[in-house]
């Protein structure tokens, strides 16, 4: 791959690959014919296409096997694939510090307790920082000295320790996300239970009021049959006996 093609792949909006012009209807038909005539051969690329397709016109000089679709089984076997110059893994995993080329100081196995190693890293970080403050105030070495300064070694070691702490914290991201999701779902469940409890309380209150209305309507019924129209006051609203009876009949 030359420099121009590599820069094109790094472009945020790359152009289509240059070989897309090969996917013509004629070339695809040639590929299908090649498959039919070479069906006894497992790999089409190993067949001499010019000999097999000698009776057909316009056979391209480049291999027709280039038009084959990507082999998914190969991608799954290798575990990664390339798109626009970048490598993507089939299974999304968080690479360890050692896989990234760093100096890992804690156990790579997540099932092993890492707390002792992380405590040692923190203690070493504090001691190194204390030594760094002492090295800074120390007089510098003579110009002719080839020995590196102590503060440089301390800074490099602090960098390694900090990388280990950050990598160990990143390994806990899935656990943290799972815990946040559980708390969020539990909060939603509690809110729905509170809303359901409030609805049941309101329904009980309405049923109690309706029962009082039914009782008051039954008590007023004999008086209404006698031809007397009575009025009553409920919650500060004056209603007639006829209205109460009509409402009680509708809700029941």
Tab-separated table of C-alpha atoms in Angstrom:
chain	number	residue	atom	x	y	z
A	1	UNK	CA	0.000	0.000	0.000
A	2	UNK	CA	1.523	3.306	-1.066
A	3	UNK	CA	1.387	6.551	0.891
A	4	UNK	CA	-1.564	7.987	-1.074
A	5	UNK	CA	-3.750	4.931	-0.443
A	6	UNK	CA	-2.872	4.905	3.244
A	7	UNK	CA	-3.724	8.607	3.611
A	8	UNK	CA	-7.001	7.987	1.803
A	9	UNK	CA	-7.884	5.249	4.280
A	10	UNK	CA	-7.220	7.638	7.165
A	11	UNK	CA	-9.557	10.199	5.630
A	12	UNK	CA	-12.709	10.725	7.757
A	13	UNK	CA	-14.751	10.363	4.542
A	14	UNK	CA	-12.702	7.972	2.368
A	15	UNK	CA	-13.526	7.374	-1.262
A	16	UNK	CA	-14.768	3.944	-2.400
A	17	UNK	CA	-12.024	1.358	-3.040
A	18	UNK	CA	-10.509	1.563	-6.484
A	19	UNK	CA	-11.547	-1.999	-7.363
A	20	UNK	CA	-15.278	-1.259	-7.047
A	21	UNK	CA	-15.350	-0.708	-10.835
A	22	UNK	CA	-14.642	-4.422	-11.294
A	23	UNK	CA	-18.067	-5.394	-9.930
A	24	UNK	CA	-19.858	-5.178	-13.275
A	25	UNK	CA	-22.740	-7.414	-14.337
A	26	UNK	CA	-20.534	-9.087	-16.935
A	27	UNK	CA	-17.753	-9.895	-14.473
A	28	UNK	CA	-20.228	-11.224	-11.893
A	29	UNK	CA	-21.746	-13.512	-14.525
A	30	UNK	CA	-18.261	-14.730	-15.415
A	31	UNK	CA	-17.608	-15.488	-11.755
A	32	UNK	CA	-20.869	-17.429	-11.479
A	33	UNK	CA	-20.012	-19.421	-14.620
A	34	UNK	CA	-16.542	-20.114	-13.256
A	35	UNK	CA	-18.058	-21.480	-10.057
A	36	UNK	CA	-20.418	-23.762	-11.999
A	37	UNK	CA	-17.663	-25.143	-14.215
A	38	UNK	CA	-15.191	-25.544	-11.377
A	39	UNK	CA	-17.634	-26.870	-8.784
A	40	UNK	CA	-15.397	-29.886	-8.160
A	41	UNK	CA	-12.616	-27.552	-7.020
A	42	UNK	CA	-12.794	-26.180	-3.492
A	43	UNK	CA	-10.859	-22.971	-4.219
A	44	UNK	CA	-11.876	-20.999	-7.306
A	45	UNK	CA	-8.654	-18.986	-7.139
A	46	UNK	CA	-6.604	-22.102	-7.950
A	47	UNK	CA	-8.427	-22.638	-11.276
A	48	UNK	CA	-7.084	-21.257	-14.552
A	49	UNK	CA	-9.988	-18.988	-15.431
A	50	UNK	CA	-8.737	-18.276	-18.952
A	51	UNK	CA	-8.732	-21.980	-19.751
A	52	UNK	CA	-12.127	-22.664	-18.163
A	53	UNK	CA	-13.755	-19.577	-19.710
A	54	UNK	CA	-11.989	-19.734	-23.063
A	55	UNK	CA	-15.311	-19.803	-24.938
A	56	UNK	CA	-16.527	-16.574	-23.328
A	57	UNK	CA	-15.502	-13.056	-24.349
A	58	UNK	CA	-13.908	-10.307	-22.283
A	59	UNK	CA	-12.369	-12.441	-19.544
A	60	UNK	CA	-10.406	-9.984	-17.361
A	61	UNK	CA	-6.674	-10.442	-16.833
A	62	UNK	CA	-6.999	-10.188	-13.037
A	63	UNK	CA	-8.393	-13.126	-10.984
A	64	UNK	CA	-12.171	-13.283	-10.781
A	65	UNK	CA	-11.787	-14.693	-7.263
A	66	UNK	CA	-11.237	-11.099	-6.124
A	67	UNK	CA	-14.988	-10.580	-6.536
A	68	UNK	CA	-15.768	-13.236	-3.914
A	69	UNK	CA	-17.434	-12.061	-0.693
A	70	UNK	CA	-15.279	-12.005	2.450
A	71	UNK	CA	-15.121	-15.357	4.224
A	72	UNK	CA	-16.931	-14.899	7.528
A	73	UNK	CA	-15.487	-18.146	8.890
A	74	UNK	CA	-11.979	-16.815	8.297
A	75	UNK	CA	-12.841	-13.589	10.131
A	76	UNK	CA	-14.239	-15.546	13.078
A	77	UNK	CA	-11.174	-17.781	13.113
A	78	UNK	CA	-8.734	-14.873	13.102
A	79	UNK	CA	-10.881	-12.871	15.531
A	80	UNK	CA	-10.452	-9.513	13.775
A	81	UNK	CA	-10.982	-7.725	10.468
A	82	UNK	CA	-9.761	-4.533	8.800
A	83	UNK	CA	-11.935	-1.596	7.720
A	84	UNK	CA	-10.448	1.583	6.238
A	85	UNK	CA	-6.996	0.643	7.528
A	86	UNK	CA	-8.107	0.030	11.141
A	87	UNK	CA	-8.261	-3.380	12.807
A	88	UNK	CA	-11.521	-4.266	14.594
A	89	UNK	CA	-12.016	-7.268	16.840
A	90	UNK	CA	-15.043	-9.517	16.391
A	91	UNK	CA	-15.522	-9.784	20.148
A	92	UNK	CA	-15.250	-6.459	21.917
A	93	UNK	CA	-12.749	-6.829	24.759
A	94	UNK	CA	-10.705	-4.410	26.814
A	95	UNK	CA	-7.025	-5.125	26.050
A	96	UNK	CA	-4.770	-5.551	29.046
A	97	UNK	CA	-1.807	-3.320	29.754
A	98	UNK	CA	0.577	-6.107	28.718
A	99	UNK	CA	-1.245	-6.510	25.382
A	100	UNK	CA	-0.809	-2.792	24.775
A	101	UNK	CA	2.935	-3.081	25.320
A	102	UNK	CA	3.085	-1.744	28.875
A	103	UNK	CA	4.741	-3.139	31.994
A	104	UNK	CA	1.893	-4.788	33.932
A	105	UNK	CA	2.493	-5.164	37.684
A	106	UNK	CA	-0.806	-6.808	38.753
A	107	UNK	CA	-2.056	-10.346	37.899
A	108	UNK	CA	-3.577	-10.580	34.413
A	109	UNK	CA	-6.165	-13.155	35.512
A	110	UNK	CA	-9.301	-11.245	36.643
A	111	UNK	CA	-10.283	-14.124	38.960
A	112	UNK	CA	-7.166	-13.521	41.087
A	113	UNK	CA	-7.418	-11.000	43.917
A	114	UNK	CA	-5.595	-7.881	42.715
A	115	UNK	CA	-5.890	-5.871	45.910
A	116	UNK	CA	-2.473	-6.839	47.352
A	117	UNK	CA	-0.734	-5.924	44.095
A	118	UNK	CA	-2.626	-2.622	43.821
A	119	UNK	CA	-1.785	-1.737	47.436
A	120	UNK	CA	1.883	-2.392	46.682
A	121	UNK	CA	1.617	-0.146	43.618
A	122	UNK	CA	0.122	2.672	45.693
A	123	UNK	CA	2.820	2.340	48.369
A	124	UNK	CA	5.532	2.320	45.706
A	125	UNK	CA	3.959	5.388	44.121
A	126	UNK	CA	4.043	7.296	47.420
A	127	UNK	CA	7.645	6.285	48.157
A	128	UNK	CA	8.785	7.164	44.637
A	129	UNK	CA	7.061	10.538	44.831
A	130	UNK	CA	8.817	11.233	48.123
A	131	UNK	CA	12.165	10.292	46.576
A	132	UNK	CA	11.369	12.490	43.582
A	133	UNK	CA	10.886	15.559	45.792
A	134	UNK	CA	14.266	14.862	47.383
A	135	UNK	CA	15.961	14.392	43.994
A	136	UNK	CA	14.579	17.692	42.702
A	137	UNK	CA	16.127	19.746	45.489
A	138	UNK	CA	19.455	17.860	45.211
A	139	UNK	CA	22.280	19.593	43.315
A	140	UNK	CA	22.517	18.607	39.640
A	141	UNK	CA	25.303	16.300	38.447
A	142	UNK	CA	28.312	17.815	36.690
A	143	UNK	CA	27.929	18.429	32.956
A	144	UNK	CA	30.500	15.766	32.108
A	145	UNK	CA	28.566	13.028	33.939
A	146	UNK	CA	26.943	10.356	31.746
A	147	UNK	CA	24.769	8.949	34.534
A	148	UNK	CA	21.094	9.983	34.198
A	149	UNK	CA	19.621	12.028	36.966
A	150	UNK	CA	17.688	10.309	39.732
A	151	UNK	CA	14.589	12.379	39.082
A	152	UNK	CA	14.357	10.974	35.537
A	153	UNK	CA	14.274	7.399	36.835
A	154	UNK	CA	11.653	8.368	39.415
A	155	UNK	CA	9.462	10.047	36.798
A	156	UNK	CA	9.651	6.996	34.541
A	157	UNK	CA	8.736	4.674	37.404
A	158	UNK	CA	5.830	6.925	38.471
A	159	UNK	CA	4.588	6.796	34.875
A	160	UNK	CA	4.630	2.982	34.951
A	161	UNK	CA	2.805	2.887	38.287
A	162	UNK	CA	0.170	5.364	37.109
A	163	UNK	CA	-0.418	3.329	33.950
A	164	UNK	CA	-1.040	0.234	36.056
A	165	UNK	CA	-3.539	2.053	38.270
A	166	UNK	CA	-5.445	3.420	35.264
A	167	UNK	CA	-5.424	0.039	33.494
A	168	UNK	CA	-6.720	-1.722	36.616
A	169	UNK	CA	-9.482	0.878	36.935
A	170	UNK	CA	-10.441	0.394	33.269
A	171	UNK	CA	-10.751	-3.358	33.865
A	172	UNK	CA	-13.492	-2.563	36.386
A	173	UNK	CA	-15.550	-0.551	33.885
A	174	UNK	CA	-17.866	-3.479	33.001
A	175	UNK	CA	-18.465	-4.187	36.703
A	176	UNK	CA	-19.192	-0.517	37.354
A	177	UNK	CA	-21.576	-0.330	34.383
A	178	UNK	CA	-23.393	-3.459	35.571
A	179	UNK	CA	-23.750	-2.021	39.072
A	180	UNK	CA	-25.072	1.315	37.743
A	181	UNK	CA	-27.585	-0.533	35.562
A	182	UNK	CA	-28.802	-2.593	38.520
A	183	UNK	CA	-29.267	0.531	40.656
A	184	UNK	CA	-31.102	2.318	37.858
A	185	UNK	CA	-33.466	-0.626	37.301
A	186	UNK	CA	-34.060	-0.968	41.058
A	187	UNK	CA	-34.879	2.752	41.260
A	188	UNK	CA	-37.379	2.427	38.393
A	189	UNK	CA	-38.956	-0.582	40.119
A	190	UNK	CA	-39.283	1.329	43.397
A	191	UNK	CA	-40.872	4.305	41.610
A	192	UNK	CA	-43.430	2.069	39.906
A	193	UNK	CA	-44.262	0.403	43.205
A	194	UNK	CA	-44.762	3.806	44.834
A	195	UNK	CA	-46.982	4.941	41.948
A	196	UNK	CA	-49.000	1.709	42.121
A	197	UNK	CA	-49.419	2.102	45.883
A	198	UNK	CA	-50.638	5.682	45.416
A	199	UNK	CA	-53.142	4.535	42.765
A	200	UNK	CA	-54.487	1.806	45.084
A	201	UNK	CA	-54.808	4.316	47.935
A	202	UNK	CA	-56.736	6.711	45.701
A	203	UNK	CA	-58.986	3.896	44.479
A	204	UNK	CA	-59.759	2.881	48.081
A	205	UNK	CA	-60.622	6.484	48.919
A	206	UNK	CA	-62.950	6.760	45.916
A	207	UNK	CA	-64.645	3.464	46.778
A	208	UNK	CA	-65.216	4.717	50.331
A	209	UNK	CA	-66.821	7.913	49.047
A	210	UNK	CA	-69.007	5.991	46.603
A	211	UNK	CA	-70.141	3.693	49.394
A	212	UNK	CA	-71.122	6.713	51.479
A	213	UNK	CA	-73.072	8.071	48.528
A	214	UNK	CA	-74.888	4.753	48.065
A	215	UNK	CA	-75.777	4.676	51.761
A	216	UNK	CA	-77.041	8.267	51.677
A	217	UNK	CA	-79.064	7.531	48.524
A	218	UNK	CA	-80.709	4.490	50.118
A	219	UNK	CA	-81.615	6.535	53.185
A	220	UNK	CA	-83.165	9.297	51.069
A	221	UNK	CA	-85.094	6.959	48.777
A	222	UNK	CA	-88.190	6.537	51.038
A	223	UNK	CA	-88.503	10.303	51.460
A	224	UNK	CA	-88.328	10.818	47.718
A	225	UNK	CA	-91.040	8.228	47.149
A	226	UNK	CA	-93.225	10.265	49.494
A	227	UNK	CA	-92.973	13.138	47.049
A	228	UNK	CA	-90.525	15.228	49.015
A	229	UNK	CA	-87.393	16.576	47.322
A	230	UNK	CA	-84.504	16.872	49.721
A	231	UNK	CA	-81.119	18.488	49.412
A	232	UNK	CA	-77.902	17.532	51.146
A	233	UNK	CA	-74.405	19.034	51.366
A	234	UNK	CA	-71.324	16.857	50.720
A	235	UNK	CA	-67.882	18.461	50.899
A	236	UNK	CA	-69.440	21.909	50.682
A	237	UNK	CA	-71.407	21.140	47.458
A	238	UNK	CA	-75.221	21.074	47.643
A	239	UNK	CA	-76.838	18.307	45.603
A	240	UNK	CA	-80.360	17.000	45.423
A	241	UNK	CA	-81.489	13.498	46.231
A	242	UNK	CA	-82.432	12.896	42.609
A	243	UNK	CA	-78.883	13.720	41.461
A	244	UNK	CA	-77.397	11.385	44.061
A	245	UNK	CA	-79.642	8.500	42.985
A	246	UNK	CA	-78.884	9.052	39.305
A	247	UNK	CA	-75.121	9.125	39.979
A	248	UNK	CA	-75.319	6.003	42.172
A	249	UNK	CA	-77.114	4.139	39.399
A	250	UNK	CA	-74.466	5.153	36.839
A	251	UNK	CA	-71.460	4.052	38.920
A	252	UNK	CA	-73.056	0.770	39.957
